[in-house]
């Protein structure tokens, strides 16, 4: 059985280090997931990979079928999910290239299919979401980064925005006032759906840019790509260490 899954965000559409991989399409009660699930081994551990935005990056953050993605992984027998995601840095020390393991979330998204507890309920169900990420998995990510001698921010509040546009400078000022340290578009409802399904879920984020109004001038898409590529190489090293430590 495969215990662990990695959901790849912008810039991460497959795992180069995966061996003996095969892909299969899964159907779910919520419609199709973003892509086929690719299963294989990394460092001797069985891993499932799913590209959140599709293999060719065609699904924008507000159109990702988060329910189908998480349901498909759970159905596959996965218990642990690592989300790899791109963010903008709001805190001054979280500029481009920084790697962050967030510990809190503020949700600003709207109109997304955000719960599995919607109909055919035997009773109304509320999940505890005080700590939105799985603390054991967060620790494992933080330890793996230390093993790989890669500096990361071990705590941060993730502000989840609707996208697909980037924010205005005033919106970032508001997020900062609210206590957000980083901003991204895919953190919710992914994290709460994972909790509804009883999955151990944590995120490792790469800062691709200074958030709107925090750098000099407009946010350049080419620069985002460059910083993402560099950050994702480091995230990959951290994931290798984490998988090695699980053996
Ligand atoms: N805002 C929201 N999402 C993002 C950003 C940003 O600045 N950068 C990468 N993903």
Short mmCIF file of C-alpha atoms and ligand atoms in Angstrom, two decimals:
data_model
loop_
_atom_site.label_atom_id
_atom_site.label_comp_id
_atom_site.label_asym_id
_atom_site.label_seq_id
_atom_site.Cartn_x
_atom_site.Cartn_y
_atom_site.Cartn_z
CA UNK A 1 0.00 0.00 0.00
CA UNK A 2 1.18 3.50 -0.74
CA UNK A 3 1.09 5.65 2.32
CA UNK A 4 2.37 8.98 1.07
CA UNK A 5 1.35 11.34 -1.70
CA UNK A 6 2.84 14.52 -3.07
CA UNK A 7 0.62 17.11 -4.71
CA UNK A 8 2.74 19.23 -7.04
CA UNK A 9 1.83 22.86 -7.58
CA UNK A 10 3.01 25.40 -10.17
CA UNK A 11 6.36 24.30 -11.62
CA UNK A 12 6.13 20.72 -10.33
CA UNK A 13 4.34 18.46 -12.80
CA UNK A 14 6.21 15.21 -12.24
CA UNK A 15 8.85 13.81 -9.90
CA UNK A 16 12.09 13.21 -11.76
CA UNK A 17 13.46 10.92 -9.07
CA UNK A 18 10.49 8.53 -9.19
CA UNK A 19 11.37 5.03 -10.38
CA UNK A 20 9.20 2.27 -11.84
CA UNK A 21 6.31 4.66 -12.22
CA UNK A 22 2.92 4.04 -13.73
CA UNK A 23 -0.08 6.31 -14.09
CA UNK A 24 -3.73 5.54 -13.78
CA UNK A 25 -6.90 7.51 -14.13
CA UNK A 26 -9.23 7.50 -11.14
CA UNK A 27 -12.89 8.44 -11.16
CA UNK A 28 -14.47 9.89 -8.05
CA UNK A 29 -17.98 10.83 -6.86
CA UNK A 30 -16.87 14.46 -7.32
CA UNK A 31 -15.73 14.21 -10.94
CA UNK A 32 -12.24 13.81 -12.33
CA UNK A 33 -9.09 14.72 -10.38
CA UNK A 34 -6.65 17.21 -11.94
CA UNK A 35 -4.67 14.42 -13.59
CA UNK A 36 -3.93 10.70 -13.46
CA UNK A 37 -2.26 9.48 -10.26
CA UNK A 38 1.35 8.49 -10.85
CA UNK A 39 2.71 5.84 -8.51
CA UNK A 40 6.30 4.74 -8.14
CA UNK A 41 9.17 4.58 -5.71
CA UNK A 42 11.53 7.25 -4.43
CA UNK A 43 14.32 6.30 -2.03
CA UNK A 44 12.65 2.89 -1.76
CA UNK A 45 9.34 4.39 -0.55
CA UNK A 46 6.13 3.99 -2.52
CA UNK A 47 4.84 7.46 -3.45
CA UNK A 48 1.82 8.74 -5.36
CA UNK A 49 2.14 11.99 -7.27
CA UNK A 50 -0.64 14.27 -8.50
CA UNK A 51 -0.16 17.49 -10.50
CA UNK A 52 -2.61 19.94 -8.92
CA UNK A 53 -2.93 22.10 -12.03
CA UNK A 54 -2.81 19.17 -14.47
CA UNK A 55 0.26 17.84 -16.28
CA UNK A 56 0.33 20.82 -18.66
CA UNK A 57 -0.61 23.46 -16.04
CA UNK A 58 -4.03 24.14 -17.55
CA UNK A 59 -6.24 24.23 -14.43
CA UNK A 60 -6.27 27.57 -12.59
CA UNK A 61 -6.40 27.59 -8.76
CA UNK A 62 -10.14 28.37 -8.51
CA UNK A 63 -11.01 25.53 -10.93
CA UNK A 64 -8.95 22.79 -9.30
CA UNK A 65 -11.24 19.93 -8.28
CA UNK A 66 -9.85 19.77 -4.74
CA UNK A 67 -12.54 17.34 -3.59
CA UNK A 68 -11.81 14.85 -6.36
CA UNK A 69 -8.04 15.16 -5.83
CA UNK A 70 -8.15 14.44 -2.11
CA UNK A 71 -10.82 11.77 -2.45
CA UNK A 72 -8.78 9.97 -5.15
CA UNK A 73 -5.69 9.95 -2.92
CA UNK A 74 -7.63 8.67 0.09
CA UNK A 75 -9.27 6.01 -2.06
CA UNK A 76 -5.80 4.92 -3.19
CA UNK A 77 -4.93 4.17 0.44
CA UNK A 78 -2.81 7.26 1.03
CA UNK A 79 -2.72 8.51 4.62
CA UNK A 80 -0.13 11.30 4.35
CA UNK A 81 -0.20 14.16 1.84
CA UNK A 82 2.53 16.71 1.20
CA UNK A 83 1.41 19.78 -0.70
CA UNK A 84 4.10 21.57 -2.68
CA UNK A 85 2.96 25.09 -3.52
CA UNK A 86 4.10 28.46 -4.79
CA UNK A 87 3.50 31.58 -2.71
CA UNK A 88 4.30 35.26 -2.60
CA UNK A 89 6.31 36.46 0.38
CA UNK A 90 4.64 39.10 2.56
CA UNK A 91 7.07 38.96 5.51
CA UNK A 92 10.30 40.69 4.49
CA UNK A 93 12.43 37.63 5.28
CA UNK A 94 10.33 35.41 3.01
CA UNK A 95 11.39 36.83 -0.34
CA UNK A 96 11.90 34.91 -3.58
CA UNK A 97 13.57 31.53 -3.18
CA UNK A 98 12.58 31.13 0.51
CA UNK A 99 11.15 27.81 1.56
CA UNK A 100 8.40 27.77 4.15
CA UNK A 101 6.53 25.15 6.17
CA UNK A 102 3.42 27.09 7.20
CA UNK A 103 1.61 26.36 10.46
CA UNK A 104 -1.53 28.46 10.07
CA UNK A 105 -4.01 29.49 7.38
CA UNK A 106 -6.42 32.34 6.80
CA UNK A 107 -8.93 31.53 4.06
CA UNK A 108 -10.01 34.35 1.72
CA UNK A 109 -11.23 32.06 -1.08
CA UNK A 110 -14.87 31.97 -2.14
CA UNK A 111 -17.20 29.92 -4.33
CA UNK A 112 -15.06 26.78 -4.25
CA UNK A 113 -16.49 23.33 -3.51
CA UNK A 114 -15.00 23.33 -0.04
CA UNK A 115 -16.56 20.45 1.88
CA UNK A 116 -17.48 16.79 1.58
CA UNK A 117 -20.10 17.23 4.32
CA UNK A 118 -22.73 18.74 2.07
CA UNK A 119 -25.57 16.32 1.42
CA UNK A 120 -26.87 12.89 2.39
CA UNK A 121 -25.65 13.58 5.91
CA UNK A 122 -26.65 11.43 8.82
CA UNK A 123 -25.79 14.45 10.95
CA UNK A 124 -24.16 17.87 10.53
CA UNK A 125 -20.40 17.44 10.95
CA UNK A 126 -17.80 20.00 12.00
CA UNK A 127 -14.08 19.27 11.91
CA UNK A 128 -11.57 20.74 14.34
CA UNK A 129 -9.25 22.97 12.33
CA UNK A 130 -7.46 24.82 15.13
CA UNK A 131 -4.14 23.60 13.74
CA UNK A 132 -4.82 23.17 10.04
CA UNK A 133 -1.70 21.13 9.24
CA UNK A 134 -0.59 17.73 10.55
CA UNK A 135 2.02 18.49 13.21
CA UNK A 136 3.90 15.19 12.72
CA UNK A 137 4.31 15.80 9.01
CA UNK A 138 5.35 19.41 9.59
CA UNK A 139 8.04 18.15 11.98
CA UNK A 140 9.20 15.59 9.43
CA UNK A 141 9.53 18.32 6.77
CA UNK A 142 11.41 20.63 9.15
CA UNK A 143 13.78 17.80 10.19
CA UNK A 144 14.35 16.77 6.58
CA UNK A 145 15.29 20.36 5.69
CA UNK A 146 17.78 20.39 8.59
CA UNK A 147 19.24 17.05 7.41
CA UNK A 148 19.66 18.52 3.93
CA UNK A 149 21.21 21.69 5.45
CA UNK A 150 18.59 23.82 3.72
CA UNK A 151 17.35 26.86 5.60
CA UNK A 152 13.58 27.16 5.81
CA UNK A 153 11.00 29.20 7.71
CA UNK A 154 9.44 26.65 10.11
CA UNK A 155 6.29 28.65 10.82
CA UNK A 156 4.16 31.10 8.82
CA UNK A 157 0.54 32.01 8.32
CA UNK A 158 -0.64 31.24 4.78
CA UNK A 159 -3.27 33.59 3.34
CA UNK A 160 -5.28 31.70 0.72
CA UNK A 161 -6.60 34.04 -1.98
CA UNK A 162 -8.99 33.31 -4.83
CA UNK A 163 -6.85 34.13 -7.86
CA UNK A 164 -6.14 33.64 -10.61
CA UNK A 165 -5.06 37.28 -10.57
CA UNK A 166 -2.38 38.34 -8.15
CA UNK A 167 -3.36 40.69 -5.32
CA UNK A 168 -3.35 44.48 -5.17
CA UNK A 169 -0.83 46.18 -2.89
CA UNK A 170 -3.70 47.22 -0.59
CA UNK A 171 -4.97 43.64 -0.36
CA UNK A 172 -1.48 42.53 0.70
CA UNK A 173 -1.40 45.28 3.34
CA UNK A 174 -4.71 43.96 4.64
CA UNK A 175 -3.43 40.37 4.66
CA UNK A 176 -0.34 41.53 6.54
CA UNK A 177 -2.51 43.33 9.11
CA UNK A 178 -4.49 40.11 9.49
CA UNK A 179 -1.26 38.27 10.30
CA UNK A 180 -0.49 36.55 6.98
CA UNK A 181 3.20 35.96 6.21
CA UNK A 182 2.78 34.37 2.78
CA UNK A 183 0.04 34.38 0.15
CA UNK A 184 -1.01 31.65 -2.27
CA UNK A 185 -4.07 30.51 -4.19
CA UNK A 186 -4.31 26.76 -3.60
CA UNK A 187 -3.95 26.20 0.15
CA UNK A 188 -7.71 26.11 0.66
CA UNK A 189 -9.93 24.19 0.57
CA UNK A 190 -7.22 21.56 0.05
CA UNK A 191 -6.11 21.57 3.69
CA UNK A 192 -9.62 21.38 5.18
CA UNK A 193 -10.75 18.67 2.76
CA UNK A 194 -7.69 16.64 3.77
CA UNK A 195 -8.75 17.06 7.42
CA UNK A 196 -12.34 16.02 6.57
CA UNK A 197 -10.91 12.85 5.04
CA UNK A 198 -8.69 12.19 8.05
CA UNK A 199 -5.49 12.62 6.04
CA UNK A 200 -2.25 13.85 7.61
CA UNK A 201 -1.58 16.91 5.43
CA UNK A 202 1.14 19.58 5.45
CA UNK A 203 2.54 22.06 2.96
CA UNK A 204 5.98 23.06 1.82
CA UNK A 205 5.89 26.39 0.02
CA UNK A 206 8.37 28.09 -2.29
CA UNK A 207 8.31 31.87 -2.34
CA UNK A 208 8.28 32.79 -6.03
CA UNK A 209 8.05 36.56 -5.59
CA UNK A 210 7.66 39.39 -3.14
CA UNK A 211 3.90 39.84 -2.67
CA UNK A 212 2.26 42.75 -4.51
CA UNK A 213 3.63 46.11 -3.43
CA UNK A 214 6.45 44.52 -1.43
CA UNK A 215 9.14 44.38 -4.13
CA UNK A 216 10.28 47.03 -6.60
CA UNK A 217 7.67 47.39 -9.31
CA UNK A 218 5.26 44.90 -10.84
CA UNK A 219 5.55 41.14 -10.35
CA UNK A 220 7.29 39.66 -13.40
CA UNK A 221 6.16 36.18 -14.52
CA UNK A 222 9.65 35.31 -15.85
CA UNK A 223 11.18 36.07 -12.45
CA UNK A 224 8.52 33.92 -10.75
CA UNK A 225 9.51 30.99 -12.95
CA UNK A 226 13.22 31.40 -12.23
CA UNK A 227 12.73 31.57 -8.44
CA UNK A 228 10.30 28.64 -8.51
CA UNK A 229 12.78 26.46 -10.42
CA UNK A 230 15.53 27.21 -7.89
CA UNK A 231 13.25 26.73 -4.87
CA UNK A 232 11.74 23.52 -6.20
CA UNK A 233 15.19 21.97 -6.63
CA UNK A 234 15.69 22.50 -2.89
CA UNK A 235 12.22 21.22 -2.06
CA UNK A 236 13.07 18.10 -4.01
CA UNK A 237 16.18 17.56 -1.87
CA UNK A 238 14.06 17.99 1.28
CA UNK A 239 11.51 15.46 0.02
CA UNK A 240 14.28 12.94 -0.74
CA UNK A 241 15.52 13.28 2.86
CA UNK A 242 12.03 12.97 4.26
CA UNK A 243 11.38 9.77 2.29
CA UNK A 244 14.76 8.35 3.26
CA UNK A 245 13.98 9.00 6.95
CA UNK A 246 10.73 7.04 6.67
CA UNK A 247 12.45 3.81 5.61
N1 LIG B 1 -0.01 35.73 -4.64
C1 LIG B 1 -0.79 34.62 -4.68
N2 LIG B 1 -0.35 33.45 -5.09
C2 LIG B 1 0.92 33.35 -5.48
C3 LIG B 1 1.79 34.45 -5.47
C4 LIG B 1 1.30 35.71 -5.02
O1 LIG B 1 2.01 36.73 -5.00
N3 LIG B 1 2.99 34.03 -5.93
C5 LIG B 1 2.86 32.70 -6.20
N4 LIG B 1 1.61 32.28 -5.93
#
